[in-house]
JSON list of C-alpha atoms in Angstrom, two decimals:
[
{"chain": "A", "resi": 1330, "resn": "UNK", "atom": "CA", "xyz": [51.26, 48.84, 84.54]},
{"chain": "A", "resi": 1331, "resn": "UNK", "atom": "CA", "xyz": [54.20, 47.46, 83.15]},
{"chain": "A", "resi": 1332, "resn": "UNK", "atom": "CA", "xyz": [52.13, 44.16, 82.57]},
{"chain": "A", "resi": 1333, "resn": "UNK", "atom": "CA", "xyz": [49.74, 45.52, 79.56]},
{"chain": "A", "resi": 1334, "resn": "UNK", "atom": "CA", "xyz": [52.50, 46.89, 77.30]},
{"chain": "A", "resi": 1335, "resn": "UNK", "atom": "CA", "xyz": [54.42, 42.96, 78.14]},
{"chain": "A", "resi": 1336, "resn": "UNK", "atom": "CA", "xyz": [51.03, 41.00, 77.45]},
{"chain": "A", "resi": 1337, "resn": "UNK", "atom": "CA", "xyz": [50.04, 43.26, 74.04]},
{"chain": "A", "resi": 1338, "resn": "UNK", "atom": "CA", "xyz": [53.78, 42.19, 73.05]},
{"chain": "A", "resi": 1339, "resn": "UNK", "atom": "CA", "xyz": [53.17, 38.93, 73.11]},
{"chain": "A", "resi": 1340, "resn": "UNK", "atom": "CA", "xyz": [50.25, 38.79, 71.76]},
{"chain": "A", "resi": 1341, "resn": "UNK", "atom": "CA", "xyz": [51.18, 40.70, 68.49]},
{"chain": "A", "resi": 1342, "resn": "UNK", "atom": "CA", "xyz": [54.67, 38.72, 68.12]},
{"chain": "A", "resi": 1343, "resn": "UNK", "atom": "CA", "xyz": [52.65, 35.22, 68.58]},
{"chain": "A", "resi": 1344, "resn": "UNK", "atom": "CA", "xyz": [50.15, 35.82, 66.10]},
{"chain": "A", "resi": 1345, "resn": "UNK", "atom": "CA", "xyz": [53.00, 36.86, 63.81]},
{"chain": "A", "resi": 1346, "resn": "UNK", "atom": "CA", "xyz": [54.51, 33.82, 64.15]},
{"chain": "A", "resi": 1347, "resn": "UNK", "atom": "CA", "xyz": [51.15, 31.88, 63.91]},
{"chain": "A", "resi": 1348, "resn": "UNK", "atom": "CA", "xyz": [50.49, 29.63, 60.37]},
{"chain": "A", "resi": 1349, "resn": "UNK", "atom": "CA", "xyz": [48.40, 31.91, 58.55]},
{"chain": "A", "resi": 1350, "resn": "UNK", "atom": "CA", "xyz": [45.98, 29.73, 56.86]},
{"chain": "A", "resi": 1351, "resn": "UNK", "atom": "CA", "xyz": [44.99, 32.30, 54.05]},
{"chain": "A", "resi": 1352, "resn": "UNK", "atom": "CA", "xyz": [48.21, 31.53, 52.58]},
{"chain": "A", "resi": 1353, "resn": "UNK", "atom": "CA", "xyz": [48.20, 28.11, 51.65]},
{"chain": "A", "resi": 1354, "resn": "UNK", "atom": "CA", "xyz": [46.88, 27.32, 48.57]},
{"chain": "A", "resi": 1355, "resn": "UNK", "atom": "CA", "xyz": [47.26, 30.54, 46.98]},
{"chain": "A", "resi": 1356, "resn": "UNK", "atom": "CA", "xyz": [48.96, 31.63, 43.77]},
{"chain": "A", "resi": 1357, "resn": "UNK", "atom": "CA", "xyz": [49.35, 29.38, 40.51]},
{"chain": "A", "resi": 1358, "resn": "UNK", "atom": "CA", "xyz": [53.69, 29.45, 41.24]},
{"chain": "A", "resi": 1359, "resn": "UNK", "atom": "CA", "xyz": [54.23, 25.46, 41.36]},
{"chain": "A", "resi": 1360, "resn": "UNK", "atom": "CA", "xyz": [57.19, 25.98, 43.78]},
{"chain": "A", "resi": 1361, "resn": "UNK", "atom": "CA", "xyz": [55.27, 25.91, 47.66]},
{"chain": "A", "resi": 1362, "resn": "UNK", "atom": "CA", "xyz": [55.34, 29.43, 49.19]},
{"chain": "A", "resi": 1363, "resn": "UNK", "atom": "CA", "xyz": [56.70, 29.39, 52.91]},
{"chain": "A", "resi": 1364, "resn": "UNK", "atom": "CA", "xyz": [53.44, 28.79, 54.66]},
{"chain": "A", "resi": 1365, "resn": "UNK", "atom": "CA", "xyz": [52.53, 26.25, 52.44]},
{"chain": "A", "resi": 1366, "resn": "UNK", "atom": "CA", "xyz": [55.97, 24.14, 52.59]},
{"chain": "A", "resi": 1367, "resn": "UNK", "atom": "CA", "xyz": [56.38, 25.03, 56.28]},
{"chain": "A", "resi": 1368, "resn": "UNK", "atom": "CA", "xyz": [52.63, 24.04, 57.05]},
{"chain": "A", "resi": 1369, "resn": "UNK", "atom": "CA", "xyz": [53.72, 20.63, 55.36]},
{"chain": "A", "resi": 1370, "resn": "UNK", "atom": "CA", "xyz": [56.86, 19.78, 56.87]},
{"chain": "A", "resi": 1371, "resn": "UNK", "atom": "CA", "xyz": [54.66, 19.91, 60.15]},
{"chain": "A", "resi": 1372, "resn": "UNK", "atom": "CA", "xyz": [51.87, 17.86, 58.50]},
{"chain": "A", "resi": 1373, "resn": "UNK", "atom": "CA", "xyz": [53.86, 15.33, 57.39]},
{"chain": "A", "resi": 1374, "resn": "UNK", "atom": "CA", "xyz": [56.61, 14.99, 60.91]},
{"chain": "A", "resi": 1375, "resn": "UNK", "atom": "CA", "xyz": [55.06, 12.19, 61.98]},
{"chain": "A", "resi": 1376, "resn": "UNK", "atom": "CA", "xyz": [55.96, 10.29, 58.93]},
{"chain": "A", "resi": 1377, "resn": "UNK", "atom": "CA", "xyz": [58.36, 7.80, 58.72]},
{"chain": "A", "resi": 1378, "resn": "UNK", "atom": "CA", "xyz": [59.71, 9.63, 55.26]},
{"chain": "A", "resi": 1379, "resn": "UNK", "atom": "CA", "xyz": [61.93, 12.57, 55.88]},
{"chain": "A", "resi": 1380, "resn": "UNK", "atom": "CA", "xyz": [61.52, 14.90, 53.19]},
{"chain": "A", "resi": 1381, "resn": "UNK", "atom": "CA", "xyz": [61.63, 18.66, 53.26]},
{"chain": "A", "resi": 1382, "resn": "UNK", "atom": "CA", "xyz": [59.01, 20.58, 50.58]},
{"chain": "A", "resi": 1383, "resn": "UNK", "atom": "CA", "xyz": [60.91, 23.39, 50.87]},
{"chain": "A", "resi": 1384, "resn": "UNK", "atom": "CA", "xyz": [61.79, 24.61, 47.42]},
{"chain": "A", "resi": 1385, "resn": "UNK", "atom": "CA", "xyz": [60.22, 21.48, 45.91]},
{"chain": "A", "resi": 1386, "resn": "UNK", "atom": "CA", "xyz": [57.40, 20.99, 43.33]},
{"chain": "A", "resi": 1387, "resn": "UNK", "atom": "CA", "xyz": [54.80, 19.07, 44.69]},
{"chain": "A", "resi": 1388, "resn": "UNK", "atom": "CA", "xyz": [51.65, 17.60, 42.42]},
{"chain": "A", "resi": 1389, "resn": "UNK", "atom": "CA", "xyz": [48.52, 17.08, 44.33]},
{"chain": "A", "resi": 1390, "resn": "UNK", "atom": "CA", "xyz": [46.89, 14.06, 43.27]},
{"chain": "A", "resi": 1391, "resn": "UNK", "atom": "CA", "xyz": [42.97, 12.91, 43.30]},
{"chain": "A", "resi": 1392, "resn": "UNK", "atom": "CA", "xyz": [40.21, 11.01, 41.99]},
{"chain": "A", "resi": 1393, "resn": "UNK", "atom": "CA", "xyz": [38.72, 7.06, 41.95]},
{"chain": "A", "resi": 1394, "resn": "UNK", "atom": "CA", "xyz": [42.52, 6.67, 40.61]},
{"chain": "A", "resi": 1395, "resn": "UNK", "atom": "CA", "xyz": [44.48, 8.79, 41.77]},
{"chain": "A", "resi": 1396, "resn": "UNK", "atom": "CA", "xyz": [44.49, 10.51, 38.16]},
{"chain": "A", "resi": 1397, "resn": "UNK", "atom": "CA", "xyz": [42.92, 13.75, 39.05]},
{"chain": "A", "resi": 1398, "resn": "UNK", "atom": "CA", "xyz": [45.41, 16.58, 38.87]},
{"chain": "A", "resi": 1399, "resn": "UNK", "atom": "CA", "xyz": [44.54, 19.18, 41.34]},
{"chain": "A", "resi": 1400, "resn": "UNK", "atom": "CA", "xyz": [45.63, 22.35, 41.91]},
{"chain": "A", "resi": 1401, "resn": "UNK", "atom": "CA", "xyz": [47.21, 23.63, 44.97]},
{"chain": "A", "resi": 1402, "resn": "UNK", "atom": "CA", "xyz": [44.09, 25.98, 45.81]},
{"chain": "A", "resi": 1403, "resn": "UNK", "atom": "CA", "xyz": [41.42, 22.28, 45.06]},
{"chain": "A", "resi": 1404, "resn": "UNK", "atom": "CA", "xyz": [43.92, 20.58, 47.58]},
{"chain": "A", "resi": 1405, "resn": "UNK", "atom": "CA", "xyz": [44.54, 23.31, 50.38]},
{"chain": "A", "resi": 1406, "resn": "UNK", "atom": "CA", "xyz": [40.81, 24.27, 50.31]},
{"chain": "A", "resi": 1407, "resn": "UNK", "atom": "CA", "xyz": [39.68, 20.90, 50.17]},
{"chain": "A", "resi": 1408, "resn": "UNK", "atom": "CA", "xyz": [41.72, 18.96, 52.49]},
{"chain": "A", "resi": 1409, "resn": "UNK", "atom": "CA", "xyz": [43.67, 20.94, 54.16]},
{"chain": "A", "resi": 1410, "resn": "UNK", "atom": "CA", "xyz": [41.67, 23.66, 55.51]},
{"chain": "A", "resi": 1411, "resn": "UNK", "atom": "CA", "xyz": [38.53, 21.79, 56.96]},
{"chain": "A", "resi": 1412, "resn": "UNK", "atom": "CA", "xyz": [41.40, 19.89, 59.04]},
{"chain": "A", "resi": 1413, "resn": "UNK", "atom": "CA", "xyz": [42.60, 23.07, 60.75]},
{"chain": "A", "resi": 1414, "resn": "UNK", "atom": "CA", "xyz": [41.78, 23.16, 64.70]},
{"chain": "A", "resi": 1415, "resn": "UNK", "atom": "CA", "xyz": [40.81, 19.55, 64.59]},
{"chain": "A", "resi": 1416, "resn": "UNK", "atom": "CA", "xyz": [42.38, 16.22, 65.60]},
{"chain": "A", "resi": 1417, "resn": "UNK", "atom": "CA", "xyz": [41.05, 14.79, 62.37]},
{"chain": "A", "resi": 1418, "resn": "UNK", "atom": "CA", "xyz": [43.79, 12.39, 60.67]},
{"chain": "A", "resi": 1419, "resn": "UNK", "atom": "CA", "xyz": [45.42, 13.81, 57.54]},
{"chain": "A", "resi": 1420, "resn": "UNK", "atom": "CA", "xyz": [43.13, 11.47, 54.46]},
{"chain": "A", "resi": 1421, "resn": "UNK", "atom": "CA", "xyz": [46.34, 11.89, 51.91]},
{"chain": "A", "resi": 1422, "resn": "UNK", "atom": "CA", "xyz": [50.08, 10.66, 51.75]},
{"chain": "A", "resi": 1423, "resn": "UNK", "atom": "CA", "xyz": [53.11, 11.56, 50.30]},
{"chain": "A", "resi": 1424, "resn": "UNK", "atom": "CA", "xyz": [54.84, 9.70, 47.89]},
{"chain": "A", "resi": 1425, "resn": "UNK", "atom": "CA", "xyz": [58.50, 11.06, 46.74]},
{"chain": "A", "resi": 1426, "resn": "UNK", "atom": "CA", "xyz": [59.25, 10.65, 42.86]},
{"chain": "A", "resi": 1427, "resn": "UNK", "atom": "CA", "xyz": [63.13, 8.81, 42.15]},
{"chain": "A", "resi": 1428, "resn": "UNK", "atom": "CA", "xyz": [65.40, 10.74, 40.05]},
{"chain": "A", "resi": 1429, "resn": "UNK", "atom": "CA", "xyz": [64.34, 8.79, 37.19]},
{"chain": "A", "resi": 1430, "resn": "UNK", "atom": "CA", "xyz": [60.37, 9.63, 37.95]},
{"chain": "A", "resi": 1431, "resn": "UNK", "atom": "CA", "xyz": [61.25, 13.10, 38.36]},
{"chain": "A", "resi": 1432, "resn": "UNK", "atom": "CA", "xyz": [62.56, 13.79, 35.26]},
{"chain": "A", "resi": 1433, "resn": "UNK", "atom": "CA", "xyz": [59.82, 12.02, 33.40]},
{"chain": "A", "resi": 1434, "resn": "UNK", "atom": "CA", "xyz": [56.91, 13.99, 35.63]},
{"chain": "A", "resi": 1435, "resn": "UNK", "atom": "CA", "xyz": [58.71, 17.20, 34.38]},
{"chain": "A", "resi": 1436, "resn": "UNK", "atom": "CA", "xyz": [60.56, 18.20, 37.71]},
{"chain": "A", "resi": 1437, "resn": "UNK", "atom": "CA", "xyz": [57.86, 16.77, 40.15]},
{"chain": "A", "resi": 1438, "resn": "UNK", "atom": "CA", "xyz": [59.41, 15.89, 43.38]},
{"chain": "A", "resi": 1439, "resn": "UNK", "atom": "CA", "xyz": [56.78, 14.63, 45.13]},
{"chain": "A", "resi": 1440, "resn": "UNK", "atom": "CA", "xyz": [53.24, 13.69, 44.81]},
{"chain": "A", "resi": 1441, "resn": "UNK", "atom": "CA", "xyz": [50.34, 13.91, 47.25]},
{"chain": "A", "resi": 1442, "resn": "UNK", "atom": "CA", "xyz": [47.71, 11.13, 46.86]},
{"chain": "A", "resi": 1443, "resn": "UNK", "atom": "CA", "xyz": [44.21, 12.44, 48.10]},
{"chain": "A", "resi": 1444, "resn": "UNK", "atom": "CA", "xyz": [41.80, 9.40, 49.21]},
{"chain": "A", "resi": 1445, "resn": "UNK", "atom": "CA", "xyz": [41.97, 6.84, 46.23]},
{"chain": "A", "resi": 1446, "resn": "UNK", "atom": "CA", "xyz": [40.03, 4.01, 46.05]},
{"chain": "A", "resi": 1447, "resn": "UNK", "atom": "CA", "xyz": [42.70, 2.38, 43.66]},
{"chain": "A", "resi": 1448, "resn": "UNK", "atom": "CA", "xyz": [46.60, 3.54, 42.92]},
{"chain": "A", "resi": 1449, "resn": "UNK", "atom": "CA", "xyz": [48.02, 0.93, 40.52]},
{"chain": "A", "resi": 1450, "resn": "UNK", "atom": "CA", "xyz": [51.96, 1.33, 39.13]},
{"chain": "A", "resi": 1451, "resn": "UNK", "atom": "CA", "xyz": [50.45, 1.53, 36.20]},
{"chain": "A", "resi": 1452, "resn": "UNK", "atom": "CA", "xyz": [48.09, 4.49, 37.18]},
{"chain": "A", "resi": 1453, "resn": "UNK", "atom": "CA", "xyz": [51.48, 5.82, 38.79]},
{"chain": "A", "resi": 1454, "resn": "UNK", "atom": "CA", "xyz": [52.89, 5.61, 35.21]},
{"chain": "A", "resi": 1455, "resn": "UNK", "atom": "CA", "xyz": [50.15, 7.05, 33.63]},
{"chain": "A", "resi": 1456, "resn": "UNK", "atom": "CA", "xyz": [50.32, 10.18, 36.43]},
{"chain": "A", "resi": 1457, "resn": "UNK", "atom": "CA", "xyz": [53.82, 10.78, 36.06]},
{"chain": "A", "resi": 1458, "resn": "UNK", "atom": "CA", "xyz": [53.36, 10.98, 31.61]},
{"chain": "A", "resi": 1459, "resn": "UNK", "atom": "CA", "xyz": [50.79, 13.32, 32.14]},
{"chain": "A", "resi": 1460, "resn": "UNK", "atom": "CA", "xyz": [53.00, 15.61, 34.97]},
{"chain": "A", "resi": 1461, "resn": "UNK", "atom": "CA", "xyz": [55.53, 15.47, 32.34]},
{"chain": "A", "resi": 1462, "resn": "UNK", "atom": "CA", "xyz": [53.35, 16.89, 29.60]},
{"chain": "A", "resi": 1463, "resn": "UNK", "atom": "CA", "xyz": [51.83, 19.88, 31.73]}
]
């Protein structure tokens, strides 16, 4: 008897813990909520680049040229959340902004690139001007 009140425990407390996918992408606050930065900390721990989004601004990036601005909703419901449950490999990367970029992208620390055919500097130039004038 003392097994059903244990089991229903666990259950409750794991799913608790559990990423809850209906929070990413949500909200127009540039600053990552805590499933969101937490989700991609995990995403992004088998890259060689440490970096920790937590409290950071992150611009999601898309298009031919990489000169799409998307919003965190386009990104999370487009790449993120067909990915869930699967083994499928993660088709975007991370590219963190130098002090200097920053400022100039308007407090940007970091940049996800979505599938881009092409990603020149000068595209990277062009991205980080219009960051800085959002």
């Amino acid at each position: 008897m003392k097994i059903i009140p244990l089991v229903s425990l666990i259950l409750l407390t794991s799913s608790l813990l559990a990423q809850q996918p209906d929070s990413l992408g949500v909200g127009d606050n540039l600053i990552l909520n805590r499933q969101e930065y937490s989700f991609l900390n995990s995403d992004f721990s088998d890259s060689k680049i440490e970096f920790d989004f937590k409290g950071k601004r992150i611009a999601f990036l898309g298009g031919i040229r990489g000169n799409y601005i998307l919003t965190k909703k386009e990104y999370f419901n487009t790449f993120v959340r067909p990915r869930l449950g699967t083994n499928k490999k993660k088709p975007y990367s991370l590219t963190i902004l130098t002090p200097a970029e920053k400022e100039e992208s308007g407090g940007y620390d970091a940049f996800i690139l979505t599938p881009a055919k092409l990603f020149t500097d000068q595209d990277r130039k062009k991205v980080l001007k219009k960051l800085g004038k959002r």
